[in-house]
Short mmCIF file of C-alpha atoms in Angstrom, two decimals:
data_model
loop_
_atom_site.label_atom_id
_atom_site.label_comp_id
_atom_site.label_asym_id
_atom_site.label_seq_id
_atom_site.Cartn_x
_atom_site.Cartn_y
_atom_site.Cartn_z
CA MET A 17 -163.23 -67.32 -191.08
CA GLU A 18 -164.88 -70.42 -189.71
CA PHE A 19 -163.80 -73.02 -187.18
CA LEU A 20 -164.58 -76.66 -187.73
CA LYS A 21 -164.96 -78.18 -184.34
CA VAL A 22 -164.05 -81.86 -184.07
CA GLU A 23 -163.50 -85.03 -185.97
CA TYR A 24 -163.47 -88.79 -185.31
CA GLN A 25 -161.94 -91.67 -187.23
CA CYS A 26 -162.93 -93.23 -190.60
CA SER A 27 -162.29 -93.55 -194.38
CA LEU A 28 -163.86 -94.34 -197.80
CA LEU A 29 -163.57 -96.61 -200.89
CA HIS A 30 -165.40 -96.70 -204.32
CA ILE A 31 -168.52 -94.83 -205.55
CA ASN A 32 -170.76 -95.13 -208.62
CA ASN A 33 -174.09 -93.50 -209.42
CA PHE A 34 -173.81 -91.60 -206.15
CA LEU A 35 -175.92 -88.63 -207.16
CA GLN A 36 -178.63 -90.04 -209.41
CA GLY A 37 -181.93 -88.22 -209.10
CA PRO A 38 -182.74 -85.25 -206.84
CA ARG A 39 -180.40 -85.53 -203.85
CA HIS A 40 -179.43 -83.39 -200.92
CA VAL A 41 -175.76 -83.80 -201.85
CA THR A 42 -176.31 -81.65 -204.95
CA ARG A 43 -178.09 -78.91 -203.02
CA ALA A 44 -176.57 -75.73 -201.64
CA ILE A 45 -175.92 -75.35 -197.92
CA LYS A 46 -174.60 -72.57 -195.73
CA VAL A 47 -171.52 -73.41 -193.65
CA GLY A 48 -170.64 -70.60 -191.27
CA ASN A 49 -170.51 -67.48 -193.41
CA HIS A 50 -170.01 -69.41 -196.65
CA GLN A 51 -172.54 -70.70 -199.13
CA LEU A 52 -171.61 -74.09 -200.62
CA GLU A 53 -173.09 -75.20 -203.94
CA HIS A 54 -172.95 -78.93 -203.13
CA ARG A 55 -172.30 -81.19 -200.14
CA VAL A 56 -169.38 -83.33 -201.35
CA VAL A 57 -166.29 -82.54 -199.24
CA LEU A 58 -162.64 -83.51 -199.68
CA ALA A 59 -161.75 -85.35 -196.47
CA PRO A 60 -158.42 -84.54 -194.79
CA LEU A 61 -155.77 -86.90 -196.18
CA THR A 62 -152.14 -87.13 -195.11
CA ARG A 63 -150.02 -87.43 -198.28
CA PHE A 64 -146.41 -86.64 -197.15
CA ARG A 65 -146.02 -84.08 -199.96
CA GLY A 66 -144.43 -81.21 -198.00
CA ASP A 67 -140.68 -80.64 -198.18
CA GLU A 68 -138.12 -81.65 -195.57
CA ASN A 69 -138.72 -78.39 -193.68
CA HIS A 70 -142.48 -79.03 -193.56
CA VAL A 71 -143.19 -76.29 -196.11
CA PRO A 72 -146.07 -76.87 -198.56
CA THR A 73 -144.88 -77.43 -202.12
CA ASP A 74 -146.09 -76.47 -205.58
CA LEU A 75 -147.27 -80.07 -205.96
CA GLN A 76 -149.68 -79.53 -203.08
CA ALA A 77 -151.04 -76.37 -204.68
CA LYS A 78 -151.69 -78.36 -207.85
CA TYR A 79 -153.24 -81.24 -205.90
CA TYR A 80 -155.80 -79.09 -204.10
CA ALA A 81 -156.56 -76.97 -207.17
CA GLN A 82 -157.32 -80.13 -209.16
CA ARG A 83 -159.98 -81.08 -206.60
CA ALA A 84 -161.48 -77.61 -206.14
CA THR A 85 -164.97 -76.84 -207.48
CA LYS A 86 -167.08 -73.71 -207.44
CA GLY A 87 -168.75 -73.57 -204.05
CA GLY A 88 -167.10 -76.82 -202.93
CA LEU A 89 -165.31 -77.43 -199.62
CA LEU A 90 -161.84 -78.93 -199.26
CA ILE A 91 -160.25 -79.83 -195.91
CA THR A 92 -156.47 -80.05 -195.97
CA GLU A 93 -154.24 -82.78 -194.67
CA ALA A 94 -153.45 -82.57 -190.96
CA THR A 95 -150.91 -79.79 -190.36
CA PHE A 96 -148.42 -79.39 -187.48
CA ILE A 97 -149.00 -76.50 -185.07
CA ASN A 98 -145.38 -76.21 -183.90
CA GLY A 99 -141.87 -77.20 -184.93
CA ARG A 100 -140.93 -78.68 -181.58
CA GLU A 101 -142.81 -81.90 -180.77
CA ALA A 102 -146.18 -81.56 -182.55
CA GLY A 103 -144.80 -83.38 -185.58
CA GLY A 104 -142.81 -86.57 -185.77
CA TYR A 105 -143.66 -87.50 -189.36
CA PRO A 106 -141.49 -86.60 -192.36
CA CYS A 107 -142.67 -84.28 -195.17
CA VAL A 108 -145.92 -83.29 -193.47
CA PRO A 109 -146.62 -79.52 -193.73
CA GLY A 110 -146.70 -77.13 -190.79
CA ILE A 111 -148.33 -73.76 -190.11
CA TYR A 112 -145.95 -72.31 -187.50
CA ASN A 113 -143.53 -70.10 -189.50
CA GLN A 114 -143.62 -67.53 -192.29
CA GLU A 115 -142.13 -69.81 -194.94
CA GLN A 116 -144.97 -72.27 -194.37
CA ILE A 117 -147.56 -69.47 -194.47
CA GLU A 118 -146.18 -68.37 -197.84
CA GLY A 119 -146.29 -71.95 -199.11
CA TRP A 120 -149.93 -72.31 -198.04
CA LYS A 121 -150.80 -69.02 -199.76
CA LYS A 122 -150.07 -70.72 -203.09
CA VAL A 123 -152.54 -73.46 -202.16
CA THR A 124 -155.35 -71.18 -201.02
CA SER A 125 -154.92 -68.87 -204.02
CA ALA A 126 -155.11 -71.82 -206.43
CA VAL A 127 -158.31 -73.10 -204.79
CA HIS A 128 -159.95 -69.67 -204.62
CA GLU A 129 -159.22 -69.06 -208.31
CA LYS A 130 -161.55 -71.99 -209.04
CA GLY A 131 -164.22 -70.65 -206.71
CA GLY A 132 -163.60 -73.24 -204.01
CA LEU A 133 -163.31 -73.00 -200.23
CA ILE A 134 -160.49 -74.55 -198.22
CA TYR A 135 -160.06 -75.16 -194.48
CA LEU A 136 -156.84 -76.10 -192.70
CA GLN A 137 -156.81 -79.02 -190.27
CA VAL A 138 -154.56 -78.18 -187.28
CA TRP A 139 -152.76 -81.07 -185.62
CA HIS A 140 -150.51 -82.25 -182.79
CA VAL A 141 -149.62 -85.95 -182.98
CA GLY A 142 -148.53 -86.36 -179.34
CA ARG A 143 -147.22 -89.83 -178.53
CA ALA A 144 -147.62 -90.97 -182.15
CA ALA A 145 -144.43 -89.08 -183.03
CA LEU A 146 -141.12 -90.75 -183.70
CA ARG A 147 -138.11 -89.16 -181.99
CA CYS A 148 -135.96 -89.55 -185.11
CA PHE A 149 -138.27 -87.16 -187.00
CA LEU A 150 -138.41 -84.53 -184.23
CA PRO A 151 -135.97 -81.60 -183.90
CA ASN A 152 -132.99 -82.34 -181.66
CA ASN A 153 -134.26 -85.88 -181.18
CA VAL A 154 -136.66 -84.73 -178.42
CA GLN A 155 -138.89 -87.22 -176.63
CA PRO A 156 -142.52 -87.42 -177.83
CA VAL A 157 -145.13 -86.02 -175.43
CA SER A 158 -148.64 -87.05 -174.40
CA ALA A 159 -151.22 -86.84 -171.64
CA SER A 160 -149.40 -89.59 -169.72
CA GLU A 161 -146.35 -91.83 -169.95
CA ILE A 162 -148.18 -94.59 -171.83
CA ARG A 163 -146.81 -95.71 -175.17
CA ILE A 164 -148.67 -96.89 -178.26
CA GLU A 165 -148.27 -100.62 -178.74
CA GLY A 166 -146.95 -101.70 -182.12
CA PRO A 167 -145.06 -100.15 -185.05
CA SER A 168 -145.22 -96.52 -186.10
CA MET A 169 -147.28 -95.37 -189.08
CA ALA A 170 -144.43 -92.99 -189.98
CA ASP A 171 -141.92 -95.86 -190.12
CA PRO A 172 -143.29 -99.41 -189.63
CA SER A 173 -139.77 -100.67 -188.88
CA LYS A 174 -139.77 -98.67 -185.63
CA GLU A 175 -141.76 -99.20 -182.43
CA HIS A 176 -143.33 -96.33 -180.52
CA GLU A 177 -141.54 -95.24 -177.36
CA VAL A 178 -142.86 -94.17 -173.97
CA PRO A 179 -143.80 -90.46 -174.21
CA ARG A 180 -143.15 -87.75 -171.67
CA SER A 181 -146.20 -86.48 -169.77
CA LEU A 182 -146.98 -82.83 -170.47
CA SER A 183 -146.86 -80.39 -167.56
CA ILE A 184 -149.69 -77.95 -166.84
CA ASP A 185 -147.57 -75.09 -168.20
CA GLU A 186 -146.80 -77.03 -171.38
CA ILE A 187 -150.50 -77.73 -171.94
CA ALA A 188 -151.13 -73.97 -171.68
CA GLU A 189 -148.33 -73.33 -174.17
CA ILE A 190 -149.72 -75.86 -176.65
CA THR A 191 -153.17 -74.29 -176.28
CA GLN A 192 -151.74 -70.95 -177.36
CA GLU A 193 -149.91 -72.61 -180.24
CA TYR A 194 -153.21 -73.95 -181.57
CA ALA A 195 -154.53 -70.39 -181.45
CA GLN A 196 -151.47 -69.02 -183.23
CA ALA A 197 -151.71 -71.74 -185.86
CA SER A 198 -155.29 -70.64 -186.54
CA LYS A 199 -154.19 -67.02 -186.87
CA ASN A 200 -151.46 -68.15 -189.27
CA ALA A 201 -154.10 -70.00 -191.29
CA VAL A 202 -156.03 -66.74 -191.65
CA ALA A 203 -152.82 -65.03 -192.81
CA ALA A 204 -152.31 -67.81 -195.37
CA GLY A 205 -155.77 -67.22 -196.86
CA PHE A 206 -157.69 -70.18 -195.48
CA ASP A 207 -161.46 -69.86 -195.15
CA GLY A 208 -161.44 -71.71 -191.83
CA VAL A 209 -159.71 -74.30 -189.67
CA GLU A 210 -160.59 -77.76 -188.42
CA LEU A 211 -159.38 -78.99 -185.04
CA HIS A 212 -158.12 -82.57 -185.42
CA GLY A 213 -159.47 -84.47 -182.41
CA ALA A 214 -159.32 -88.05 -183.66
CA ASN A 215 -157.22 -91.06 -184.61
CA GLY A 216 -155.30 -91.39 -181.36
CA TYR A 217 -153.43 -88.09 -181.64
CA LEU A 218 -152.87 -85.58 -178.82
CA ILE A 219 -156.44 -84.38 -178.22
CA ASP A 220 -157.73 -87.94 -178.43
CA GLN A 221 -154.94 -89.02 -176.05
CA PHE A 222 -156.33 -86.68 -173.38
CA LEU A 223 -159.87 -87.97 -173.91
CA ASN A 224 -159.15 -91.69 -173.57
CA THR A 225 -158.38 -93.57 -170.36
CA SER A 226 -156.11 -95.92 -172.34
CA SER A 227 -153.69 -93.00 -172.85
CA ASN A 228 -154.59 -90.66 -169.96
CA SER A 229 -153.87 -91.73 -166.38
CA ARG A 230 -153.42 -88.20 -165.02
CA THR A 231 -154.66 -87.29 -161.53
CA ASP A 232 -154.78 -83.50 -162.04
CA GLN A 233 -157.45 -81.33 -163.71
CA TYR A 234 -156.76 -83.00 -167.08
CA GLY A 235 -157.35 -86.59 -165.95
CA GLY A 236 -159.81 -88.88 -164.24
CA SER A 237 -163.40 -87.83 -164.95
CA ILE A 238 -164.71 -87.30 -168.47
CA GLU A 239 -165.08 -83.62 -167.58
CA ASN A 240 -161.36 -83.43 -166.78
CA ARG A 241 -160.27 -85.52 -169.74
CA GLY A 242 -162.40 -83.35 -171.99
CA ARG A 243 -160.97 -80.13 -170.54
CA LEU A 244 -158.27 -79.63 -173.21
CA PRO A 245 -160.44 -80.25 -176.29
CA LEU A 246 -163.21 -78.06 -174.84
CA LYS A 247 -160.74 -75.33 -173.94
CA LEU A 248 -159.32 -75.44 -177.48
CA SER A 249 -162.79 -75.40 -179.01
CA LYS A 250 -163.80 -72.33 -177.00
CA LEU A 251 -160.53 -70.54 -177.69
CA LEU A 252 -160.63 -71.10 -181.44
CA ALA A 253 -164.33 -70.26 -181.54
CA MET A 254 -163.40 -66.85 -180.11
CA LEU A 255 -161.11 -66.34 -183.09
CA CYS A 256 -163.68 -67.42 -185.69
CA ASP A 257 -167.26 -68.61 -186.13
CA LEU A 258 -168.30 -72.17 -185.33
CA ALA A 259 -169.00 -73.62 -188.78
CA PHE A 260 -169.58 -77.37 -188.48
CA VAL A 261 -168.81 -80.62 -186.74
CA HIS A 262 -167.03 -83.38 -188.67
CA MET A 263 -167.27 -86.99 -187.46
CA ILE A 264 -165.99 -90.21 -188.97
CA GLU A 265 -166.38 -93.86 -188.00
CA PRO A 266 -164.53 -97.08 -188.78
CA ARG A 267 -165.69 -97.80 -192.30
CA HIS A 268 -167.21 -101.20 -191.47
CA ARG A 269 -169.90 -99.36 -189.47
CA TYR A 270 -170.93 -97.26 -192.48
CA CYS A 271 -171.86 -94.24 -190.35
CA GLN A 272 -174.77 -96.07 -188.77
CA HIS A 273 -174.05 -94.53 -185.38
CA ILE A 274 -173.38 -90.92 -186.42
CA GLY A 275 -176.08 -90.64 -189.08
CA SER A 276 -178.61 -89.22 -186.63
CA PHE A 277 -176.12 -87.16 -184.61
CA PRO A 278 -176.90 -83.85 -186.42
CA ARG A 279 -180.27 -83.68 -184.67
CA CYS A 280 -178.30 -82.63 -181.57
CA LEU A 281 -176.57 -79.79 -183.43
CA LYS A 282 -177.49 -76.38 -184.77
CA GLY A 283 -174.72 -76.04 -187.38
CA ALA A 284 -173.69 -78.01 -190.44
CA PHE A 285 -172.52 -81.61 -190.02
CA ILE A 286 -170.01 -83.59 -192.07
CA SER A 287 -170.08 -87.38 -191.88
CA ALA A 288 -167.70 -89.92 -193.35
CA GLY A 289 -167.30 -93.65 -193.15
CA GLY A 290 -167.49 -96.37 -195.79
CA TYR A 291 -169.43 -94.27 -198.29
CA THR A 292 -167.38 -95.55 -201.21
CA THR A 293 -168.29 -99.14 -200.53
CA LYS A 294 -171.93 -98.27 -199.87
CA PRO A 295 -172.79 -95.23 -202.00
CA GLU A 296 -176.49 -95.82 -201.53
CA LEU A 297 -175.98 -95.24 -197.81
CA ALA A 298 -174.27 -91.91 -198.49
CA THR A 299 -177.21 -90.62 -200.48
CA GLU A 300 -179.63 -92.09 -197.98
CA ILE A 301 -177.95 -90.33 -195.06
CA ALA A 302 -177.61 -87.07 -197.00
CA ASP A 303 -181.27 -87.17 -198.00
CA LYS A 304 -182.38 -88.10 -194.49
CA THR A 305 -180.22 -85.68 -192.51
CA GLY A 306 -178.93 -83.06 -194.95
CA ASN A 307 -175.35 -83.98 -193.99
CA LEU A 308 -172.33 -82.97 -195.98
CA ILE A 309 -170.47 -86.09 -197.18
CA ALA A 310 -166.67 -86.32 -196.84
CA ILE A 311 -164.84 -88.52 -199.35
CA GLY A 312 -161.17 -89.51 -199.20
CA ARG A 313 -159.58 -92.22 -201.31
CA ALA A 314 -161.96 -91.88 -204.24
CA PHE A 315 -161.03 -88.18 -204.35
CA ILE A 316 -157.33 -89.06 -204.62
CA ALA A 317 -157.90 -91.19 -207.70
CA ASN A 318 -160.55 -88.88 -209.18
CA PRO A 319 -159.65 -85.18 -208.96
CA ASP A 320 -162.86 -84.45 -210.89
CA LEU A 321 -164.91 -86.51 -208.45
CA VAL A 322 -167.75 -84.01 -208.06
CA TYR A 323 -168.25 -83.82 -211.83
CA ARG A 324 -168.18 -87.61 -212.13
CA LEU A 325 -170.67 -88.07 -209.32
CA LYS A 326 -173.06 -85.49 -210.71
CA ASN A 327 -172.94 -87.08 -214.15
CA SER A 328 -172.84 -90.75 -213.05
CA ILE A 329 -169.44 -91.30 -214.68
CA PRO A 330 -167.60 -94.44 -213.43
CA LEU A 331 -164.72 -93.75 -211.08
CA THR A 332 -161.06 -94.59 -211.55
CA LYS A 333 -159.96 -97.15 -208.97
CA TYR A 334 -157.47 -95.82 -206.46
CA ASN A 335 -153.92 -97.19 -206.07
CA ARG A 336 -152.91 -97.36 -202.42
CA ASP A 337 -149.21 -97.60 -203.32
CA THR A 338 -149.33 -93.94 -204.42
CA PHE A 339 -151.00 -92.55 -201.31
CA TYR A 340 -147.91 -91.75 -199.26
CA THR A 341 -145.19 -91.04 -201.82
CA GLN A 342 -142.91 -88.49 -200.13
CA VAL A 343 -141.39 -85.42 -201.74
CA LEU A 344 -137.72 -85.36 -200.70
#
C-alpha cells in the first residue's frame, strides 16, 4: 500500500484535444509499488453520496467503477477518520467502523475489476464542521478558538461557530485515529491513502497563523505549526510506502507556481489547477515535468474521460447543480 503525502487547494473546468500527439500524460509511470498506464488522475471530489450513517453506498461503487481505467489512478472523496468530531457534513463517508469498511470494499472491488487503482483520502474537517451534523451536538474543534468567518459549505444558511481548542492529549488521539483510518483503508482493499492537508481543514488549520494562535509545541514557529502534519506524514509513511505528493492551486493561477515543484522531489507528483480551462497548459506541464494531472469536474460529467481525451472526443459540459445531490 502507498501513502500519498499532502495536498493543497484547486479545481478544474473543460478540456478538449488534451492528449493530441505524443504526450507524457499517455505514458506509463510508477507510483510507489504500482505501475500506471497513463497520468490522468481522478481528483478527490466531495459528492455527499454516502448514507446518513456515513456508510458508502452502491451508488458510490458505481460512480468510481464508471471512472476506472486499466492502470489508472482514482483518489476518493475526502473521508472522515472518526465518528466524533472529524465530520460535520451530512452524507459524507467515513472509514472508522466495520460497516463503512464493508461499504468501501464494494467500491475497491468494482475499481479493481476494471484494472484500476484507488486511494482513499483521509480527512478531519476541524472548525469547518457544523455542530448540528456532529454526534450529540458536540462543539467543533481546531488548533485554536478562532472561527471561520462566513456561512458554512455544509449549510449556507448557517454561520460557523467558535471551535474548541484541542488539548495535547486530543491531538495525540487524533494522530492515532489517522493511523487507524489508514489501516482500515487497507482492510477495505484500497491501494493507498492520501492525507488531506488543504482547503482550511484541520491540518491546514494547524499550519496557518490565521487559525493557529497556540503558544505550545503546536503553535508559533513554522516548525511548531508544521509539527502535526509532519508527525502524521511520518506515522503513515511507517504504515505504507511514500508514493507521491499532490498539490493544487486556485484555478486562476493555472499551476504556474507548482509546475516546477517536482524538481525538489524524488517521487511522483500530481498537480491540479485550472487544467480544464487551459488544456494546453496541462499538456505543457506534463511534457515539461512528467507530472500526473488530476482532473475533477470534467471527470464528473465524463465518466469515460480518459478515453475521450486519448481520442480527442469533445467533452460533455458539467452541470454544477448535480455535484452535491445527497443520498438520504
